Coordinates of C-alpha atoms in Angstrom, one line a residue:
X23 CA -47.8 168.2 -33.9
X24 CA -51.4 168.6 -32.9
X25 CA -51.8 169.2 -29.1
X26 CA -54.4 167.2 -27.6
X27 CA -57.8 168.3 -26.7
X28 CA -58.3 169.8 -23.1
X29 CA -62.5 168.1 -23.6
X30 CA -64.0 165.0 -24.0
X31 CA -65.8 165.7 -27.4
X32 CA -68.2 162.7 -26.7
X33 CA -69.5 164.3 -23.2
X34 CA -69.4 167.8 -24.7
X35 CA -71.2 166.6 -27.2
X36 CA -73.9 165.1 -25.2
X37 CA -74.1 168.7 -22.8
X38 CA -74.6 170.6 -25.7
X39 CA -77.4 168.1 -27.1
X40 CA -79.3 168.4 -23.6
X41 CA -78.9 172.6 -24.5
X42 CA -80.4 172.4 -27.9
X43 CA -83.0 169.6 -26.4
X44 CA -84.2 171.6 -23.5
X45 CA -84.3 175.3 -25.3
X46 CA -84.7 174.3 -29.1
X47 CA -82.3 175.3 -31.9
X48 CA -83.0 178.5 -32.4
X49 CA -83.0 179.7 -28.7
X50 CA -80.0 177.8 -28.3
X51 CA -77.2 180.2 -28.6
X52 CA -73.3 179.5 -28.8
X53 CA -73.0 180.9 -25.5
X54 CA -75.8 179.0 -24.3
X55 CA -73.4 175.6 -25.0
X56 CA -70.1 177.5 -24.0
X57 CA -72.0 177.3 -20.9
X58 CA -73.2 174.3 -20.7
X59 CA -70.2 172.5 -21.5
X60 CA -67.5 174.4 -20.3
X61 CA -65.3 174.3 -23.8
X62 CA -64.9 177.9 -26.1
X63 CA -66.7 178.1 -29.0
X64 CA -63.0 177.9 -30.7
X65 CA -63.2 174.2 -29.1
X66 CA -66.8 173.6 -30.8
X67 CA -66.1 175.1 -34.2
X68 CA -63.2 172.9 -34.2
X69 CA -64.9 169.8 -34.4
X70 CA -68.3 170.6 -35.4
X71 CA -67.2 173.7 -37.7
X72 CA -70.5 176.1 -36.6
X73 CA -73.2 176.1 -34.5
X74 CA -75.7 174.0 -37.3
X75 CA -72.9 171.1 -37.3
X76 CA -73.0 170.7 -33.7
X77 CA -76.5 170.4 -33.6
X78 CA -76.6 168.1 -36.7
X79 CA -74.4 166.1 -34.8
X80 CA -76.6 166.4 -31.3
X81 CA -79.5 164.8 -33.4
X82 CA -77.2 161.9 -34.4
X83 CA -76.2 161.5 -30.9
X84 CA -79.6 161.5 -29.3
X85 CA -80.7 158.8 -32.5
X86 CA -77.9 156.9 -31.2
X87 CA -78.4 156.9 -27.4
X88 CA -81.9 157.6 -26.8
X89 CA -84.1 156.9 -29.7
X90 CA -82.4 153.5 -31.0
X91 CA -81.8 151.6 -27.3
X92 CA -85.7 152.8 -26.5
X93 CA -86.5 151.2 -29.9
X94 CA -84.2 148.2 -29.3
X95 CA -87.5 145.6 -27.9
X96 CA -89.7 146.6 -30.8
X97 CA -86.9 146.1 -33.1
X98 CA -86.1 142.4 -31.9
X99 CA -87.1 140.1 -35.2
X100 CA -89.9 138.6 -33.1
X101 CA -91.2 141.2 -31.4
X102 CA -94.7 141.4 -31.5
X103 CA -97.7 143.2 -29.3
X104 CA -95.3 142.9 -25.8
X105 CA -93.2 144.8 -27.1
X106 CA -95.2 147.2 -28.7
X107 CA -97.3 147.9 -25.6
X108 CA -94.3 148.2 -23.4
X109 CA -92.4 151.0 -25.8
X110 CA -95.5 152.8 -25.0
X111 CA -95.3 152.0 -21.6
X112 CA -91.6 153.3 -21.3
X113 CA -92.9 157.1 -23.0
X114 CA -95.5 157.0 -20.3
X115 CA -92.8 156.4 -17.6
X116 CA -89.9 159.0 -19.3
X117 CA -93.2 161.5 -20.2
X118 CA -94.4 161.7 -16.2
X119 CA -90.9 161.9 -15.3
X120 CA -90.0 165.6 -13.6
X121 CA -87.5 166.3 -16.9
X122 CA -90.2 164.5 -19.9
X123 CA -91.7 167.9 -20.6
X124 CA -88.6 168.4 -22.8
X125 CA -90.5 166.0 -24.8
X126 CA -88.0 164.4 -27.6
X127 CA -85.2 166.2 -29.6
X128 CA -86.3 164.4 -32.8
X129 CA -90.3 165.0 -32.1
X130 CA -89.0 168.5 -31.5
X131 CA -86.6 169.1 -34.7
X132 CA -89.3 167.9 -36.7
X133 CA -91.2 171.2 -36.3
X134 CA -88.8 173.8 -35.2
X135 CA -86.0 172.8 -37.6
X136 CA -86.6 170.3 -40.3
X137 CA -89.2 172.5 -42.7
X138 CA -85.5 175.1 -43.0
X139 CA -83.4 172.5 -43.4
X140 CA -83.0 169.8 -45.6
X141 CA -80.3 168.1 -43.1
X142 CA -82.6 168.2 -40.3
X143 CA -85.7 167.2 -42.0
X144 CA -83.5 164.2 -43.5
X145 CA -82.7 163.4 -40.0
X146 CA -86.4 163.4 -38.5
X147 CA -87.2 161.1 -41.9
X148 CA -84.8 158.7 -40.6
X149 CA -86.2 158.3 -37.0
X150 CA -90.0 158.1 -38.2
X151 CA -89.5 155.8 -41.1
X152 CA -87.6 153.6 -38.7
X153 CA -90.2 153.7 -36.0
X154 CA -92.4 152.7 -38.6
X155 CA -90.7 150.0 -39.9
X156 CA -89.8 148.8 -36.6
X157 CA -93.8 148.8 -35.6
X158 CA -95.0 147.4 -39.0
X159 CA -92.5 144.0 -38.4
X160 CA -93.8 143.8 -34.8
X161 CA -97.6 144.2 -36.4
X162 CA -96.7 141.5 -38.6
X163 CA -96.1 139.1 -35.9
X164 CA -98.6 139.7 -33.7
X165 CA -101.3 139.3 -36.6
X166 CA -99.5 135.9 -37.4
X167 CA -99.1 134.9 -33.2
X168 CA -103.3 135.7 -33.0
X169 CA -101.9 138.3 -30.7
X170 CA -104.1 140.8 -32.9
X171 CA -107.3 140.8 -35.5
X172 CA -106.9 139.7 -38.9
X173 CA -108.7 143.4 -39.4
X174 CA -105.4 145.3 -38.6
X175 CA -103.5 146.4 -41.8
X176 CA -99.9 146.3 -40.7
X177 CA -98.4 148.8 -42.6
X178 CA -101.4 151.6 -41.9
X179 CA -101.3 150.6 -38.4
X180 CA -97.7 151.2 -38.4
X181 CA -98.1 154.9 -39.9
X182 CA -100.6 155.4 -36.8
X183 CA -98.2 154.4 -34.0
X184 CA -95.6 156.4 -35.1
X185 CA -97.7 159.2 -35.3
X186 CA -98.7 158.6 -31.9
X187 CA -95.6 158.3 -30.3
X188 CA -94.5 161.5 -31.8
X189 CA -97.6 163.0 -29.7
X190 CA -96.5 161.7 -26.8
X191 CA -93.7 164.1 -27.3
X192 CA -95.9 166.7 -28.2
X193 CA -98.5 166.2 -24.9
X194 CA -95.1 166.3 -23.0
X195 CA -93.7 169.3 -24.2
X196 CA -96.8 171.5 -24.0
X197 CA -97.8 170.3 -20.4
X198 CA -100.9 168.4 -21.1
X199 CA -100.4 166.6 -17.8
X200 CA -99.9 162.7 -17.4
X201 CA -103.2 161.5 -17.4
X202 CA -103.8 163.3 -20.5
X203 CA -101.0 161.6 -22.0
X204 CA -101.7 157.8 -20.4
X205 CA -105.3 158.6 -21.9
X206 CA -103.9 159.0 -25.3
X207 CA -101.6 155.8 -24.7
X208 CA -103.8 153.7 -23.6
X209 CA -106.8 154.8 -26.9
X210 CA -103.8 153.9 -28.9
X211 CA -102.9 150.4 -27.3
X212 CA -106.6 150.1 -27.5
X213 CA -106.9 149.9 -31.2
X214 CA -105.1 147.0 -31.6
X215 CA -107.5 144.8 -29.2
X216 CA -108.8 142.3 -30.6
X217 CA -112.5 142.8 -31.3
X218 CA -115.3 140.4 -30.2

């Protein structure tokens, strides 16, 4: 008979995700997260199998309880321009935070990890297409409420706002300061008033 775990895999999980988060993946080491959570790295391997697993898993985990409830308003099937503005509005308010020049662990991945590895970059294709899609719906509704001009092409539009959320990130993590990052919000947000 098994004996039970002596962790909480979802809380270890979520302290070794702030690790890789904060320092990266590659300056992340085993000890690092031995660390950070408290549990061996016999503990981690058994449930993630090696250090790559566990961060595979840490992406998965931030999708689930970062990315996807921040998402959640743009995502409703009538969102429209409210909720688009106010998704920028709540990177504004997490990027000026004291911990938001950790940027995002996705933005982050996307560069550091995903061109090495196929799992990673898979990953990072998953957040961004679903941005995307979440934007391009919302698009589509404001264009048919009036909330926007006729001009806008939904779908291009949408490729735009997700790259600019993903440089929200960047701004963040390279210490651009907040006003250069509200500046960049609020040019973005400004493309999609309506003209004359």
């Amino acid at each position: 008979m098994a004996r039970p775990r002596a962790f909480d895999p979802a809380a270890t999980l979520r302290k070794a995700m702030m690790v890789f988060w904060e320092r990266g993946y590659f300056n992340s080491s085993i000890d690092d997260i031995v660390a950070a959570t408290g549990v061996s790295r016999y503990g981690l391997y058994d449930i993630h199998e090696n250090k790559r697993g566990l961060f595979l898993a840490a992406l998965d985990h931030y999708y689930a309880t970062i990315f996807e409830p921040m998402l959640a308003p743009v995502t409703k099937p009538d969102a429209g321009l409210a909720e688009i503005r106010d998704y920028f509005g709540v990177l504004l308010h997490y990027a000026r935070k004291p911990g938001g020049g950790i940027g995002c662990l996705m933005c982050n991945s996307a560069s550091e990890v995903a061109p090495f590895d196929r799992d990673v970059a898979a990953r990072v294709r998953n957040f961004q297409d679903n941005a995307r899609q979440a934007f391009r719906r919302a698009l589509v509704n404001a264009r048919r409420k009036g909330e926007i001009g006729q001009g806008i092409d939904p779908a291009r539009h949408a490729d735009f706002l997700t790259g600019a959320l993903q440089t929200v990130w960047l701004l963040a993590r390279s210490s651009a300061g907040s006003k250069v990052i509200a500046n960049h919000i609020a040019v973005t947000l400004a493309t999609l008033d309506k003209q004359g």
